[in-house]
Amino acid sequence: MDNMEAALDGSAETRQICFAKLMDTWSRCEEIITKLLDNTTDQKKIDLYTKEYEVVSADITELKF
């Protein structure tokens, strides 16, 4: 997170890169949530998408710039 805060305090170019990476990762989260909602009766898929979501969520907090 410190890395992200520093990037947001940096130049306009760095902020744009930070925003693009964050939006890409966030869109992956949205896709996973949609998959979860579409497969609420399949426990194996729920487990799979939950793990995938946890990985992507961790990626957001560990973004490097």
PDB file of C-alpha atoms in Angstrom:
ATOM      1  CA  MET A   1       0.000   0.000   0.000  1.00  0.00           C
ATOM      2  CA  ASP A   2       2.858   2.396   0.719  1.00  0.00           C
ATOM      3  CA  ASN A   3       3.978   1.863  -2.856  1.00  0.00           C
ATOM      4  CA  MET A   4       0.527   2.826  -4.129  1.00  0.00           C
ATOM      5  CA  GLU A   5       0.385   5.914  -1.918  1.00  0.00           C
ATOM      6  CA  ALA A   6       3.782   7.032  -3.197  1.00  0.00           C
ATOM      7  CA  ALA A   7       2.662   6.448  -6.787  1.00  0.00           C
ATOM      8  CA  LEU A   8      -0.455   8.531  -6.239  1.00  0.00           C
ATOM      9  CA  ASP A   9       1.674  11.329  -4.805  1.00  0.00           C
ATOM     10  CA  GLY A  10       4.037  11.139  -7.807  1.00  0.00           C
ATOM     11  CA  SER A  11       3.877  12.492 -11.322  1.00  0.00           C
ATOM     12  CA  ALA A  12       0.783  12.477 -13.527  1.00  0.00           C
ATOM     13  CA  GLU A  13       2.279   9.623 -15.566  1.00  0.00           C
ATOM     14  CA  THR A  14       2.833   7.527 -12.447  1.00  0.00           C
ATOM     15  CA  ARG A  15      -0.730   8.222 -11.289  1.00  0.00           C
ATOM     16  CA  GLN A  16      -2.060   7.116 -14.686  1.00  0.00           C
ATOM     17  CA  ILE A  17      -0.066   3.870 -14.508  1.00  0.00           C
ATOM     18  CA  CYS A  18      -1.331   3.273 -10.970  1.00  0.00           C
ATOM     19  CA  PHE A  19      -4.915   3.929 -12.047  1.00  0.00           C
ATOM     20  CA  ALA A  20      -4.635   1.616 -15.076  1.00  0.00           C
ATOM     21  CA  LYS A  21      -3.206  -1.251 -13.012  1.00  0.00           C
ATOM     22  CA  LEU A  22      -5.828  -0.782 -10.322  1.00  0.00           C
ATOM     23  CA  MET A  23      -8.688  -0.689 -12.850  1.00  0.00           C
ATOM     24  CA  ASP A  24      -7.414  -3.830 -14.581  1.00  0.00           C
ATOM     25  CA  THR A  25      -7.188  -5.698 -11.306  1.00  0.00           C
ATOM     26  CA  TRP A  26     -10.566  -4.396 -10.157  1.00  0.00           C
ATOM     27  CA  SER A  27     -12.210  -5.551 -13.402  1.00  0.00           C
ATOM     28  CA  ARG A  28     -10.807  -9.042 -12.753  1.00  0.00           C
ATOM     29  CA  CYS A  29     -12.469  -8.930  -9.319  1.00  0.00           C
ATOM     30  CA  GLU A  30     -15.776  -7.985 -10.925  1.00  0.00           C
ATOM     31  CA  GLU A  31     -15.482 -10.883 -13.390  1.00  0.00           C
ATOM     32  CA  ILE A  32     -14.857 -13.332 -10.550  1.00  0.00           C
ATOM     33  CA  ILE A  33     -17.839 -12.013  -8.585  1.00  0.00           C
ATOM     34  CA  THR A  34     -20.040 -12.462 -11.663  1.00  0.00           C
ATOM     35  CA  LYS A  35     -18.795 -16.041 -12.036  1.00  0.00           C
ATOM     36  CA  LEU A  36     -19.568 -16.684  -8.372  1.00  0.00           C
ATOM     37  CA  LEU A  37     -23.088 -15.338  -8.751  1.00  0.00           C
ATOM     38  CA  ASP A  38     -23.656 -17.394 -11.893  1.00  0.00           C
ATOM     39  CA  ASN A  39     -22.537 -20.607 -10.166  1.00  0.00           C
ATOM     40  CA  THR A  40     -24.099 -20.394  -6.725  1.00  0.00           C
ATOM     41  CA  THR A  41     -25.189 -24.042  -6.782  1.00  0.00           C
ATOM     42  CA  ASP A  42     -21.806 -25.555  -7.664  1.00  0.00           C
ATOM     43  CA  GLN A  43     -19.656 -25.738  -4.526  1.00  0.00           C
ATOM     44  CA  LYS A  44     -16.475 -26.672  -6.415  1.00  0.00           C
ATOM     45  CA  LYS A  45     -16.783 -23.588  -8.623  1.00  0.00           C
ATOM     46  CA  ILE A  46     -17.584 -21.432  -5.620  1.00  0.00           C
ATOM     47  CA  ASP A  47     -14.401 -22.649  -3.918  1.00  0.00           C
ATOM     48  CA  LEU A  48     -12.379 -22.113  -7.099  1.00  0.00           C
ATOM     49  CA  TYR A  49     -13.643 -18.571  -7.680  1.00  0.00           C
ATOM     50  CA  THR A  50     -13.301 -17.678  -4.003  1.00  0.00           C
ATOM     51  CA  LYS A  51      -9.621 -18.660  -4.069  1.00  0.00           C
ATOM     52  CA  GLU A  52      -9.147 -16.766  -7.342  1.00  0.00           C
ATOM     53  CA  TYR A  53     -10.778 -13.693  -5.796  1.00  0.00           C
ATOM     54  CA  GLU A  54      -8.497 -13.887  -2.761  1.00  0.00           C
ATOM     55  CA  VAL A  55      -5.439 -13.945  -5.030  1.00  0.00           C
ATOM     56  CA  VAL A  56      -6.635 -10.966  -7.064  1.00  0.00           C
ATOM     57  CA  SER A  57      -7.542  -9.044  -3.904  1.00  0.00           C
ATOM     58  CA  ALA A  58      -4.053  -9.658  -2.552  1.00  0.00           C
ATOM     59  CA  ASP A  59      -2.655  -8.401  -5.867  1.00  0.00           C
ATOM     60  CA  ILE A  60      -4.412  -5.076  -5.304  1.00  0.00           C
ATOM     61  CA  THR A  61      -2.725  -4.534  -1.946  1.00  0.00           C
ATOM     62  CA  GLU A  62       0.667  -5.553  -3.339  1.00  0.00           C
ATOM     63  CA  LEU A  63       0.702  -3.514  -6.573  1.00  0.00           C
ATOM     64  CA  LYS A  64       4.219  -2.355  -7.423  1.00  0.00           C
ATOM     65  CA  PHE A  65       4.982   0.757  -9.450  1.00  0.00           C
TER      66      PHE A  65
END
